[in-house]
Short mmCIF file of C-alpha atoms and ligand atoms in Angstrom, two decimals:
data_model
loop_
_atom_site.label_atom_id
_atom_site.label_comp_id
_atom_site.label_asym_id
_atom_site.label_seq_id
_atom_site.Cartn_x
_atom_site.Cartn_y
_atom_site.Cartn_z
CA UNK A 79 -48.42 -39.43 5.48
CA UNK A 80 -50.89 -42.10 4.75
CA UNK A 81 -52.21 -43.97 7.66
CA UNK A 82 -52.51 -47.91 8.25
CA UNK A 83 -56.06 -48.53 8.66
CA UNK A 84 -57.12 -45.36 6.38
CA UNK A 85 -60.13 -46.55 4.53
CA UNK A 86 -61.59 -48.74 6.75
CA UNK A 87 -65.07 -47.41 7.99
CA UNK A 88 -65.79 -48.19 11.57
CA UNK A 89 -69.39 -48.21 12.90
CA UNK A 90 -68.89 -47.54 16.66
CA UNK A 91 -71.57 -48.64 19.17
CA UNK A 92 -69.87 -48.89 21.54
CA UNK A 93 -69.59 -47.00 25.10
CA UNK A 94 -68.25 -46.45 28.71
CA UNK A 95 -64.68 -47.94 28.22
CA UNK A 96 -63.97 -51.75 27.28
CA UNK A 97 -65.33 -50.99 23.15
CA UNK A 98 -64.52 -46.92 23.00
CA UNK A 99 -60.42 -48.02 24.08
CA UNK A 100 -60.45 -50.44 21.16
CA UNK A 101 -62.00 -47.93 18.72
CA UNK A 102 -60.04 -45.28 19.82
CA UNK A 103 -57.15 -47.70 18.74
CA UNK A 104 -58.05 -48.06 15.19
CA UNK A 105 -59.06 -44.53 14.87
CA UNK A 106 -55.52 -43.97 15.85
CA UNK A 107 -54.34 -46.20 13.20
CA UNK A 108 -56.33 -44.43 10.64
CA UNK A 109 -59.95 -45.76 10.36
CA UNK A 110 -62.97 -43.48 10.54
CA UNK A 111 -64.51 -44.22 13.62
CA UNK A 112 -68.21 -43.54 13.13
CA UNK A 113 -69.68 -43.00 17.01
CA UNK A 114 -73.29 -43.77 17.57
CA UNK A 115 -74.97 -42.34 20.45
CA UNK A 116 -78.09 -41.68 21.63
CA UNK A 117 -79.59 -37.85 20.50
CA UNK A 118 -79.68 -36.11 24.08
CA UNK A 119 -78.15 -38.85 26.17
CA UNK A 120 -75.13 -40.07 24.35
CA UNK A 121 -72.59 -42.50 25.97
CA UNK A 122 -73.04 -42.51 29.56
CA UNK A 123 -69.28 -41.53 30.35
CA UNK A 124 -69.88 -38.40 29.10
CA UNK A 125 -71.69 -37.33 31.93
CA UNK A 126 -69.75 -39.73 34.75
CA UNK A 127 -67.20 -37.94 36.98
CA UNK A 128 -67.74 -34.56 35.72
CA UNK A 129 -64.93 -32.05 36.54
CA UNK A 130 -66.29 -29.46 34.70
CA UNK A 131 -70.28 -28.71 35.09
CA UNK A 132 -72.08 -29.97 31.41
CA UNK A 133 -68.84 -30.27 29.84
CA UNK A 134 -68.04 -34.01 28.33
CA UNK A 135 -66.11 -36.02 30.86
CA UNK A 136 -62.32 -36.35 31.56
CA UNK A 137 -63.92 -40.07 31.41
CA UNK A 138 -65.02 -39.72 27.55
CA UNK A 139 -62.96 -37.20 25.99
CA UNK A 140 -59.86 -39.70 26.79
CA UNK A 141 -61.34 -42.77 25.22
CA UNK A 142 -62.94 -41.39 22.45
CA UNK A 143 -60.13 -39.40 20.34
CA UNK A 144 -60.09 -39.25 16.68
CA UNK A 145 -63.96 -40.20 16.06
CA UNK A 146 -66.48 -38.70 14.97
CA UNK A 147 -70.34 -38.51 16.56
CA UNK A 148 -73.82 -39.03 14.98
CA UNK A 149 -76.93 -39.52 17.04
CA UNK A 150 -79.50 -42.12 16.44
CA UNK A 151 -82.42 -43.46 17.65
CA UNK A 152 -81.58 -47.03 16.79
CA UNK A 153 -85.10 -48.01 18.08
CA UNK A 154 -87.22 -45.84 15.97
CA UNK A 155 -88.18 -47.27 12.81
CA UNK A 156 -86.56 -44.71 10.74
CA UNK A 157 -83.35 -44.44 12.82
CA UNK A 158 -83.08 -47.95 12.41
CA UNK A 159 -82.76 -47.43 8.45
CA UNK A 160 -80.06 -44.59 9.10
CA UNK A 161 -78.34 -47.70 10.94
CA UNK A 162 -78.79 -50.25 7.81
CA UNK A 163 -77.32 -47.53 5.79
CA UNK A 164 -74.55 -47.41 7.71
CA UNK A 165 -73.71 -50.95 8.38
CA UNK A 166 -73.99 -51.24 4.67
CA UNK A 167 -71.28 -48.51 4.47
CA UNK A 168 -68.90 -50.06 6.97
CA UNK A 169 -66.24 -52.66 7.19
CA UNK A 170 -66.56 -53.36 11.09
CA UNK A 171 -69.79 -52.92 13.67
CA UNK A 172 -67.95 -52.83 17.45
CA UNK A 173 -70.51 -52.95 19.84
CA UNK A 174 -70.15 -54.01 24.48
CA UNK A 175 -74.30 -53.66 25.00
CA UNK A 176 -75.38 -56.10 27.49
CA UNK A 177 -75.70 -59.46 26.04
CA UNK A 178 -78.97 -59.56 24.07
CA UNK A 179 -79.05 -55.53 23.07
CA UNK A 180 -78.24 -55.85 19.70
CA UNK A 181 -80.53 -58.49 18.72
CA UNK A 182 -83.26 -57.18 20.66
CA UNK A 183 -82.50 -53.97 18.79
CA UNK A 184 -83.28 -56.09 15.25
CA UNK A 185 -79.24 -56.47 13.98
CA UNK A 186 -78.94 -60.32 14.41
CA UNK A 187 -76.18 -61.22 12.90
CA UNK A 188 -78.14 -62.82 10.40
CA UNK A 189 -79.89 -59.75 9.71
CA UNK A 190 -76.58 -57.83 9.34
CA UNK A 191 -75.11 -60.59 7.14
CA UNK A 192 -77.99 -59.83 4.81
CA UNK A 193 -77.17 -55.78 4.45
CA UNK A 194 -73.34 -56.53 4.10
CA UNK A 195 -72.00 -59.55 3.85
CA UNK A 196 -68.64 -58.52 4.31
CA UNK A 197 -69.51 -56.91 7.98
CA UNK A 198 -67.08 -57.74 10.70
CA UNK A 199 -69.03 -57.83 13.85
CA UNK A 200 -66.81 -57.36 17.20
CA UNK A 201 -68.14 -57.28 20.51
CA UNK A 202 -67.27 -57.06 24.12
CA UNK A 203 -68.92 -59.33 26.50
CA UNK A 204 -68.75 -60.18 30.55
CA UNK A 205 -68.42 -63.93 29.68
CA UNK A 206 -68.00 -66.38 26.93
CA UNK A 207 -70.70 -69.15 26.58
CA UNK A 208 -71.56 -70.38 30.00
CA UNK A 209 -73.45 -69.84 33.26
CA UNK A 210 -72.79 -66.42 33.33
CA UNK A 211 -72.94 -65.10 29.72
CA UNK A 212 -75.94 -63.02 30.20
CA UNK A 213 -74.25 -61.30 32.99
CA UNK A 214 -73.66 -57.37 32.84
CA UNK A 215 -69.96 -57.00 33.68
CA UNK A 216 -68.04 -53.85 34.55
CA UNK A 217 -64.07 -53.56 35.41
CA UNK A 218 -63.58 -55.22 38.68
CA UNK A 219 -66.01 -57.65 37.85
CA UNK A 220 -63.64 -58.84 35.39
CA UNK A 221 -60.73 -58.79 37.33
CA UNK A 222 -62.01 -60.85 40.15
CA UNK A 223 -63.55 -63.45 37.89
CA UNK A 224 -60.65 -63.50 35.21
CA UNK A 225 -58.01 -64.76 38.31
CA UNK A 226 -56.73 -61.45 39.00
CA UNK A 227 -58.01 -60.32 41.71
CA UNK A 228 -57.55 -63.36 44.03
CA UNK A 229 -53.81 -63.52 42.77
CA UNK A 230 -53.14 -59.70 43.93
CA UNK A 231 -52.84 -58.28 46.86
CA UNK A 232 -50.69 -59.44 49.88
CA UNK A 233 -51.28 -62.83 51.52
CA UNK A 234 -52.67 -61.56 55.07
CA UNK A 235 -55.27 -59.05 53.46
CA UNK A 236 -58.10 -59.48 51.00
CA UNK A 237 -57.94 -59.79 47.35
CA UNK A 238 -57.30 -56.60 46.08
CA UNK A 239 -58.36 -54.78 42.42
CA UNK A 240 -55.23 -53.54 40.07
CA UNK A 241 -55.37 -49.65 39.10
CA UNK A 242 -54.32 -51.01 35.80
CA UNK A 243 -57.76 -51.51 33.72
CA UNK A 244 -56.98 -54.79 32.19
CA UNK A 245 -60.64 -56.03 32.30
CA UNK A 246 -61.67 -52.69 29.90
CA UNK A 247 -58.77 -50.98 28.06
CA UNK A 248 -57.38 -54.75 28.39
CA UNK A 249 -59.78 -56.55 26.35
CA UNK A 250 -60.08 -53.64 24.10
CA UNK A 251 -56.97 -53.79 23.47
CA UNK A 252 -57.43 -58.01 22.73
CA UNK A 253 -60.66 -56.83 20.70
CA UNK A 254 -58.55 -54.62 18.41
CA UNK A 255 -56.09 -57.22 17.94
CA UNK A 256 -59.14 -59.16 16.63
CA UNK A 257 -60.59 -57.07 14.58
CA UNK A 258 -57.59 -56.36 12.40
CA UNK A 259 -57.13 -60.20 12.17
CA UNK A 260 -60.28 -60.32 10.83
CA UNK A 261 -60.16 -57.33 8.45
CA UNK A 262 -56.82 -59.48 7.43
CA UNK A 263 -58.68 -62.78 6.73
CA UNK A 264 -61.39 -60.94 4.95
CA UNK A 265 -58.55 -60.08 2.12
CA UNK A 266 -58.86 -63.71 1.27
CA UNK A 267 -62.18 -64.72 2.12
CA UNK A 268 -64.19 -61.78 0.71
CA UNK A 269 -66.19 -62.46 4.31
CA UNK A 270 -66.79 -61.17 7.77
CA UNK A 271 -66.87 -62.72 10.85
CA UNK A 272 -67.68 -62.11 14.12
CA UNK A 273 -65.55 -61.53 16.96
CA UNK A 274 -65.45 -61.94 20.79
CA UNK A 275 -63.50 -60.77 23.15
CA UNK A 276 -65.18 -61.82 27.10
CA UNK A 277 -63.63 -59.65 29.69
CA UNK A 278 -63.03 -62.92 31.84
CA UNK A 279 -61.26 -64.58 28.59
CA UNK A 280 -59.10 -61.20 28.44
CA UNK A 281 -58.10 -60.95 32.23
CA UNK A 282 -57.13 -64.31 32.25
CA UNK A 283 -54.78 -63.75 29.25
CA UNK A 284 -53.46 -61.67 30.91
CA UNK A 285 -52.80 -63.70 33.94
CA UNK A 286 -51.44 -66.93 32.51
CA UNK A 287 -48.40 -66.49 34.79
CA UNK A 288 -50.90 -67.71 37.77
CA UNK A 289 -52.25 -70.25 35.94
CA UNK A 290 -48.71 -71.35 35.27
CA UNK A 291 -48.09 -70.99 39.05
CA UNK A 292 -51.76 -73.05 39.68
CA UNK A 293 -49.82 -76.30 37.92
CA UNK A 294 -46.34 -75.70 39.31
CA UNK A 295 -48.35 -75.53 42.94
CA UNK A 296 -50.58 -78.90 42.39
CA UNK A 297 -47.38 -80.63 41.15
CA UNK A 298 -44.50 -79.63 43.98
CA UNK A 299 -47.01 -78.22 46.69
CA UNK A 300 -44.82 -74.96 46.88
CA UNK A 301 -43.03 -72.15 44.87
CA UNK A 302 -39.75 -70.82 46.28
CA UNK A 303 -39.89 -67.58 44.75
CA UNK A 304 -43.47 -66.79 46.32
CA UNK A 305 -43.04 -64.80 49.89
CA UNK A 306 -45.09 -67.76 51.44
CA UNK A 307 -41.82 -69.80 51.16
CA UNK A 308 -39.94 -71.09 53.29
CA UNK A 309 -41.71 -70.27 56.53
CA UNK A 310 -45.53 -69.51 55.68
CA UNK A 311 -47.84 -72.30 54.00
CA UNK A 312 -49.62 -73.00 51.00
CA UNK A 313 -53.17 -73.97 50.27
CA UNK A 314 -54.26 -75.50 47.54
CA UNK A 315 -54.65 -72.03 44.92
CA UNK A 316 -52.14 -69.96 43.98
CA UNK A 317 -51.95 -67.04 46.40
CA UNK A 318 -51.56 -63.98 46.57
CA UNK A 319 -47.77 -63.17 46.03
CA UNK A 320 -47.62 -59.52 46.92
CA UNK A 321 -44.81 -57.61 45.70
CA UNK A 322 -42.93 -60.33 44.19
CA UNK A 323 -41.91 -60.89 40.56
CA UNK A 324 -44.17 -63.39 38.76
CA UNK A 325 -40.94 -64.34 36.89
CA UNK A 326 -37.81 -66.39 37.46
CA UNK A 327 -36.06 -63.15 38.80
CA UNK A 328 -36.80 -62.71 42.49
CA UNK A 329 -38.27 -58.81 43.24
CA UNK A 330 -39.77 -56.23 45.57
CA UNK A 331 -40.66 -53.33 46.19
CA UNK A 332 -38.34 -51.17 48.36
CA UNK A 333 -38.84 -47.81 50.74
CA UNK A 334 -36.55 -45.21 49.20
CA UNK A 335 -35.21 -41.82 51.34
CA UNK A 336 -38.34 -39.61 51.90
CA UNK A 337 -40.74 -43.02 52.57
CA UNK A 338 -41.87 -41.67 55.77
CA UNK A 339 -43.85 -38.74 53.92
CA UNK A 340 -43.49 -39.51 50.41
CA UNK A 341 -46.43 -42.40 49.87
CA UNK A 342 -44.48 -43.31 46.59
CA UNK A 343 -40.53 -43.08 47.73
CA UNK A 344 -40.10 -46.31 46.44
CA UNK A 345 -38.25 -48.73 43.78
CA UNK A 346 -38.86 -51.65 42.28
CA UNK A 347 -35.54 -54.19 42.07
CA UNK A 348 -34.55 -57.29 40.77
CA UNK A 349 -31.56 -59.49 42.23
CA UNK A 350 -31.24 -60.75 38.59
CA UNK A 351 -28.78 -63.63 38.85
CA UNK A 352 -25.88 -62.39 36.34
CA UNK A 353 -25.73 -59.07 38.21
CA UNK A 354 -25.84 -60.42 41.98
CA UNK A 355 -22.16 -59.75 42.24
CA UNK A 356 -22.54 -56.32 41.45
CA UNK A 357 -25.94 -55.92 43.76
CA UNK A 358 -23.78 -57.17 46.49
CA UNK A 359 -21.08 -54.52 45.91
CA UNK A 360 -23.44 -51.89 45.77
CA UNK A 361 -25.13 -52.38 48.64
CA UNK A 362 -21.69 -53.13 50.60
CA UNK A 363 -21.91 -56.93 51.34
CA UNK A 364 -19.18 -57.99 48.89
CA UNK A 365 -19.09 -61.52 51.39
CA UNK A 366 -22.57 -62.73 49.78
CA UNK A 367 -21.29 -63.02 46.22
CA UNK A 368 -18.73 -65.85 47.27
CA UNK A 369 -20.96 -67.45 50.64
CA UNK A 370 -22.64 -70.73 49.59
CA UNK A 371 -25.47 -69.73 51.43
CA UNK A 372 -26.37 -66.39 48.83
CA UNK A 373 -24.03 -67.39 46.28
CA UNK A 374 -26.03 -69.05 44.22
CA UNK A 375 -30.35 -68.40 42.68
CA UNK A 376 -31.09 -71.64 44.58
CA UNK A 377 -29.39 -70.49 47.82
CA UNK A 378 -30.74 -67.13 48.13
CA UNK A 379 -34.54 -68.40 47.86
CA UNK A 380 -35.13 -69.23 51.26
CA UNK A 381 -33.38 -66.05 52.73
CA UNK A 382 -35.03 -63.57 50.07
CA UNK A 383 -36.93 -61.65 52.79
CA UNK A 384 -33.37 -61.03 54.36
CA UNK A 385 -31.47 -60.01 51.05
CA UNK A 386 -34.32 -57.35 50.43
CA UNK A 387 -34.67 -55.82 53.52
CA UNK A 388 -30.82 -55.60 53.51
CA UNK A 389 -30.76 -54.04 50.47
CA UNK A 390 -33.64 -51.93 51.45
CA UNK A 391 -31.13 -50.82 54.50
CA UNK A 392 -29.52 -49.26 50.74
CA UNK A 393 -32.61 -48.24 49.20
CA UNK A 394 -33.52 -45.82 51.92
CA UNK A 395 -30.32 -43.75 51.93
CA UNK A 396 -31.10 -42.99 48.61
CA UNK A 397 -34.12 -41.36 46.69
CA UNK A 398 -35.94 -43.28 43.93
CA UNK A 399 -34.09 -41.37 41.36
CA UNK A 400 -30.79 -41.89 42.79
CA UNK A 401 -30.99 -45.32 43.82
CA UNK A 402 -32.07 -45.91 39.49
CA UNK A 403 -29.04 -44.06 38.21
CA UNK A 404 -26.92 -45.99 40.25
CA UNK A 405 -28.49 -49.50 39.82
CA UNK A 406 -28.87 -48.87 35.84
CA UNK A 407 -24.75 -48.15 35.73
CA UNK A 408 -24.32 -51.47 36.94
CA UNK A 409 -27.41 -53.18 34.48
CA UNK A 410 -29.28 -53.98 37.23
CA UNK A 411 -32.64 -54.18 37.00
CA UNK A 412 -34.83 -51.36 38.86
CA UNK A 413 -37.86 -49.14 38.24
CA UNK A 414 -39.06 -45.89 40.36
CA UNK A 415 -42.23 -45.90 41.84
CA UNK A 416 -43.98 -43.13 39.75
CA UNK A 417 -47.03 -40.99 40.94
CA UNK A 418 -49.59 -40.16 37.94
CA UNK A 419 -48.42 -36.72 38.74
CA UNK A 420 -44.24 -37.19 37.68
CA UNK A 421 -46.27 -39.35 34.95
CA UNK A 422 -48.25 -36.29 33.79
CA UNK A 423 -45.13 -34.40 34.60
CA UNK A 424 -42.55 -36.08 32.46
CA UNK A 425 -40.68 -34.60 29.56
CA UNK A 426 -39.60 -37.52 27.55
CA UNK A 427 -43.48 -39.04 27.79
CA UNK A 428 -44.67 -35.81 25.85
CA UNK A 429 -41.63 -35.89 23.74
CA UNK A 430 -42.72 -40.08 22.05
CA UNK A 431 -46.87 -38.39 22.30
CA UNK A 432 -47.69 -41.42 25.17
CA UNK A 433 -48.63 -38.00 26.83
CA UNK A 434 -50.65 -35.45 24.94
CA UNK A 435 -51.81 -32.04 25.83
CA UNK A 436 -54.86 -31.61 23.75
CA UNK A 437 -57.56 -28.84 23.17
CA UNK A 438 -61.26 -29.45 23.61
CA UNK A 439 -63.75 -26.37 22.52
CA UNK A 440 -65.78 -26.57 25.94
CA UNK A 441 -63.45 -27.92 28.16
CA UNK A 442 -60.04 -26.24 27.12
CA UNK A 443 -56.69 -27.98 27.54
CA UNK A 444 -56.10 -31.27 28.92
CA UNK A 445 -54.30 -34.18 28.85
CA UNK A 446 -54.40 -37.52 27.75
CA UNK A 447 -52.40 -41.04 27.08
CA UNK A 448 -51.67 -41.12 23.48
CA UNK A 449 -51.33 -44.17 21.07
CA UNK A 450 -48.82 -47.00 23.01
CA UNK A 451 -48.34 -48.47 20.17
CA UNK A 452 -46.06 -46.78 17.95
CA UNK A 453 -45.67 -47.43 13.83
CA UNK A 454 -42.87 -45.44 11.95
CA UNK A 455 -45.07 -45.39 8.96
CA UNK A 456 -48.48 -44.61 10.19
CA UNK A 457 -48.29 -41.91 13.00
CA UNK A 458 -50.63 -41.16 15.56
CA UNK A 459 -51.77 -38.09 15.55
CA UNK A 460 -54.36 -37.35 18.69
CA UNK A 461 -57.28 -35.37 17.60
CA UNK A 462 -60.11 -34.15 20.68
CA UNK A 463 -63.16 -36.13 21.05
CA UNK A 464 -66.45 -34.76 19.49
CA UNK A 465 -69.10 -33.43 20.86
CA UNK A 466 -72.63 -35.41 20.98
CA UNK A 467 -74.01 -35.44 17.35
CA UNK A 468 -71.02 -33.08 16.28
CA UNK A 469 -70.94 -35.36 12.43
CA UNK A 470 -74.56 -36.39 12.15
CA UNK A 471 -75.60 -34.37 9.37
CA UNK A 472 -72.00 -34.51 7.58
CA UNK A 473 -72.40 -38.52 8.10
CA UNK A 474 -76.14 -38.56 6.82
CA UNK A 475 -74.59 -36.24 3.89
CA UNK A 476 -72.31 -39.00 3.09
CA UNK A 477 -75.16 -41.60 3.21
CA UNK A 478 -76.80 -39.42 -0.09
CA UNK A 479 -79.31 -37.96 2.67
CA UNK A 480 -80.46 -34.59 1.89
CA UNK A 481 -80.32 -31.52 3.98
CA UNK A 482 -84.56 -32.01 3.96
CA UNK A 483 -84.18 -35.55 4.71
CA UNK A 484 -82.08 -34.62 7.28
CA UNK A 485 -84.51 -32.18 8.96
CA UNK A 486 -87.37 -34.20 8.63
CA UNK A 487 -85.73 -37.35 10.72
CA UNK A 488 -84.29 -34.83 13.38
CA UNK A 489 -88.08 -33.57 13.84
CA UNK A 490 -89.04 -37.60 13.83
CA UNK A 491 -86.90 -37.94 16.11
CA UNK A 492 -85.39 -40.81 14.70
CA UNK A 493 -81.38 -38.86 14.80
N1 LIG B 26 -80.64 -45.80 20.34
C1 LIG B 26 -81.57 -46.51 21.03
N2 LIG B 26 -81.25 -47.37 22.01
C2 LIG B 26 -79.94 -47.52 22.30
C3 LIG B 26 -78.93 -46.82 21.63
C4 LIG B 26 -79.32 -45.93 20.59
N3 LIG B 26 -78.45 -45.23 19.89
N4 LIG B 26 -77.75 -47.15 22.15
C5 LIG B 26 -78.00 -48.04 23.12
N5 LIG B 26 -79.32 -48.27 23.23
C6 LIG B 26 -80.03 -49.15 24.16
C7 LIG B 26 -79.70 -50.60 23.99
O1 LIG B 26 -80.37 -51.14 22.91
C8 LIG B 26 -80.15 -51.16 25.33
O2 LIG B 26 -81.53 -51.35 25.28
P1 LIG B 26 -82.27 -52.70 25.81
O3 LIG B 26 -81.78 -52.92 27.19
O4 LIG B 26 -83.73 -52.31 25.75
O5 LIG B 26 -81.93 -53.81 24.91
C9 LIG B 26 -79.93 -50.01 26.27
O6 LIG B 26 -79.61 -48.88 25.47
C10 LIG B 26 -78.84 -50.16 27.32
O7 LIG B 26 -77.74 -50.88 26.88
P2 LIG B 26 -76.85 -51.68 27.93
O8 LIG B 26 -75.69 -52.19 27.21
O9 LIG B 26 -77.71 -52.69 28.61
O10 LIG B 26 -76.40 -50.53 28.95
P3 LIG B 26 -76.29 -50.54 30.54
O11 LIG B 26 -75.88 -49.16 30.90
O12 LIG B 26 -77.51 -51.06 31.21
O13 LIG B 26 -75.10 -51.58 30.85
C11 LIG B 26 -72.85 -52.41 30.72
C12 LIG B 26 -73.77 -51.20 30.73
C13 LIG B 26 -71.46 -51.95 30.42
C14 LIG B 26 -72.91 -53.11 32.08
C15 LIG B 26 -73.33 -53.39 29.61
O14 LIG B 26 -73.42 -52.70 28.39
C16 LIG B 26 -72.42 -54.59 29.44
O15 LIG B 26 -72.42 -55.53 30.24
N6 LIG B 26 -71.62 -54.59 28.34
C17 LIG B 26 -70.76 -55.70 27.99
C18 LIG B 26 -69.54 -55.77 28.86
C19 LIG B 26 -68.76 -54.49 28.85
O16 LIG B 26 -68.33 -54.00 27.86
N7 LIG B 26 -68.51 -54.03 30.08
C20 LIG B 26 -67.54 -53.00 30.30
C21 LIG B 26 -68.03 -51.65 30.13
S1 LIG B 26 -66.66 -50.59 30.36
#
C-alpha cells in the first residue's frame, strides 16, 4: 500500500528529541527521512542513558524509526557540497541546532533559497523573537517558561515538571503539523517557506486552558472548580490546581484497594453532571441526587473535597480495574492509573501498533511507541533505527557520487 507522504525527501538535521519526534512522524507517514550526523559522533542521544555498553540508546533508537543515516562533516569544505547536493535533492531541511548553527554553518536561508527554491526550512527553537531567542532550551526549560510548570503541581508544594514531554515530542509534534502545511501551500505556490515552531510557543498551546483560567481569575477573583475554592485563597496567577480537571467537569484522583503498597492503585473520576444520579447510587448515597445542597453542578462546588473523599470511601474497596468496569456500565467517566509497565504490558496497545516490539541488529528486541496517529490508507509500519552512517554511501550513490568519489571524501574526511 502506498504511503501518504511517499516521495517527499526529508533532509534531517536534526537531534536529541524535539526535531528527531517530528521526523520520525513523517517518516512514519512515508517520507524518506535522510539523517545527518556527525562521522564518529553522531546525534548525542545515541550515546545518553546507555543500557547496553556501545550499543545506540533506548534514547535514539525510539525517536529515530524509519530513517535512514549518512555522516557528514557539514564544516569541511567538501562535506559542505555533499550537503548542497542534498538540500538540492530535498523537499524539507528540519533542523533544532542552537539558534545561530545553521547560519554559522553557511545555509542562510538565503543561501538555501539559492540551491532550491522550493526548500521548506523547519526548525525548532527555545524561543520566538525576543529576549531570550538565543537561548539553548532543553525539556523542562520549556515547560516552566511555556506556563506549565507553574500551573502543575499541588498548591502547597513547588511547581512541578509533567512526565509527559510536551516541550520536545510536543512541539515536534506542532513542527510536523507545520511542515505538511507547508508542503500543502507549496502545491500552489511552487515555493518554500520556513517554519518555526519555539518550544515556549508549543507548551503554551498546549496550556491555553490556564490562560483561559488567567482571564476568568482577573475578571471574578476566583474559580469554583479549582481546590483553592471555597476555603483557601487566590493570588493574582492562576495556581496550581493539582488533581483537578481543567474542564467544566469537576475530577480527582482517587486511592483504589491495594493504595497502601501499590504507588499507582488509583483512578481518575469525573462527577460529570448527567451521570451524578447514577455516581450517587453507586457509591450508596442515593440522598445527594435529590438534596439541594449536591443536587445540582452549582451546589456541589463548594463541598467537592467532601463528594470525593466520599466517593473515595468507594474507590478503595475496589481495585482500579474493578472500580472502571463498574463506573463505565453506568457511562461514567473514569480512567485507571496505569504504570509504564501494564502500559508495556497491554494486549490491545500491541494489537492498534501504539506498542511495538521491534528488532535492532546490536541491541536485539525492544520496544517502542508506535505512530499515534493512525490513517486507514497509509499505515505505519515501524522499521528499527539505523546505525551511524548505515546509508551514506547508498545516499551519496543516489547523489550520482561514485564508489571513488565516495572513498576519496571518507579519507578527506569530509563524510
Ligand atoms: N557536521 C559538523 N558540525 C555539526 C554537524 C555536522 N554534521 N552537526 C552539528 N554540528 C555542529 C553545529 O554546527 C554546532 O556548531 P557551532 O556551535 O560551532 O555552530 C554544534 O554542532 C552544536 O550544535 P548545538 O545545536 O549547539 O548543540 P548543543 O549540544 O550544544 O545544544 C541543544 C543542544 C538542544 C540545547 C540546542 O541544539 C538547542 O537549543 N536546540 C534548539 C532547541 C531544541 O530543540 N531543544 C530541545 C532538544 S530535545
Amino acid at each position: 500500500m502506498s504511503k501518504a507522504l511517499d516521495g517527499v525527501r526529508i533532509l534531517d538535521f536534526t537531534h536529541v528529541q524535539s526535531g528527531p519526534t517530528c521526523t520520525q512522524l513523517l517518516a512514519w507517514f512515508g517520507a524518506d527521512v535522510i539523517k545527518v550526523e556527525r562521522a564518529g559522533a553522531g546525534d548525542i542521544t545515541r550515546e545518553q542513558l546507555r543500557d547496553i555498553p556501545d550499543v545506540d540508546s533506548l534514547y535514539f533508537t525510539m525517536l529515530n524509526h524509519n530513517k535512514r543515516s549518512v555522516t557528514i562533516d557539514t564544516k569541511n569544505p567538501e562535506g559542505k557540497q555533499v550537503l548542497e547536493a542534498l538540500i538540492q535533492k530535498c523537499d524539507v531541511l528540519v533542523e533544532n541546532f542552537a539558534p545561530g548553527a545553521l547560519d554559522r554553518m553557511g545555509f542562510t536561508w538565503e543561501r538555501i533559497q539559492e540551491l532550491n527554491p522550493r526548500m521548506i526550512v523547519a526548525s525548532v527553537k527555545g524561543f520566538g523573537p525576543g529576549p531570550y531567542e538565543d537561548c539553548k532550551v532543553y525539556e523542562n526549560v520549556a515547560q516552566c517558561a511555556g506556563g506549565a510548570a507553574s500551573t502543575t503541581g499541588f498548591d502547597d508544594g513547588p511547581p512541578v515538571v509533567s512526565g509527559a514531554q510536551i516541550g520536545d515530542s510536543g512541539t515536534g509534534l506542532h513542527l510536523a503539523l507545520g511542515i505538511v502545511t507547508a508542503l500543502y501551500q507549496r502545491t500552489q505556490t511552487g515555493r518554500g517557506q520556513k517554519v518555526l515552531a519555539a518550544m515556549q510557543d508549543g507548551v503554551l498551546n498546549l496550556c491555553r486552558v490556564k490562560l483561559r483560567d488567567q482571564q476568568r481569575l482577573e475578571r471574578t477573583g476566583t474559580m469554583k472548580e479549582y481546590p483553592q475554592y471555597p476555603n483557601g485563597t487566590f493570588g493574582e496567577a492562576v495556581p496550581r490546581a493539582g488533581n483537578a480537571s481543567g474542564g467544566g467537569q469537576p475530577g480527582w484522583i482517587l486511592k483504589c484497594k491495594g493504595w497502601e503498597t501499590d504507588p499507582n492503585a488509583y483512578i481518575y473520576f469525573i462527577t460529570q453532571a448527567p451521570v451524578w444520579a447514577k455516581i450517587c447510587n453507586v457509591i450508596g448515597k442515593e440522598e445527594w441526587a435529590t438534596d439541594p445542597n449536591y443536587a445540582t453542578p452549582a451546589a456541589r462546588l463548594p463541598h467537592l473535597k467532601d463528594i470525593f473523599a466520599e466517593i473515595e470511601r468507594w474507590t478503595m474497596t475496589k481495585t482500579k480495574f474493578e472500580a472502571m468496569q463498574i463506573l463505565n456500565k453506568y457511562d461514567i467517566p473514569c480512567g485507571p492509573i496505569l504504570s509504564m509497565k501494564e502500559i508495556a504490558e497491554e494486549p490491545s496497545l500491541r494489537k492498534t501498533g501504539t506498542i511495538v516490539e521491534v528488532d535492532h541488529p546490536t541491541r536485539g528486541k525492544y520496544l517502542t511507541v508506535g505512530n499515534p496517529i493512525k490513517l486507514s490508507d497509509s499505515p505505519t509500519e515501524v522499521k528499527r533505527s539505523p546505525l551511524l552512517g548505515e546509508h551514506t554511501d547508498e545516499v551519496m550513490t543516489e547523489l550520482g557520487y561514485s564508489p571513488e568519489q565516495i572513498r576519496a571524501l571518507r579519507t578527506a574526511g569530509a563524510i
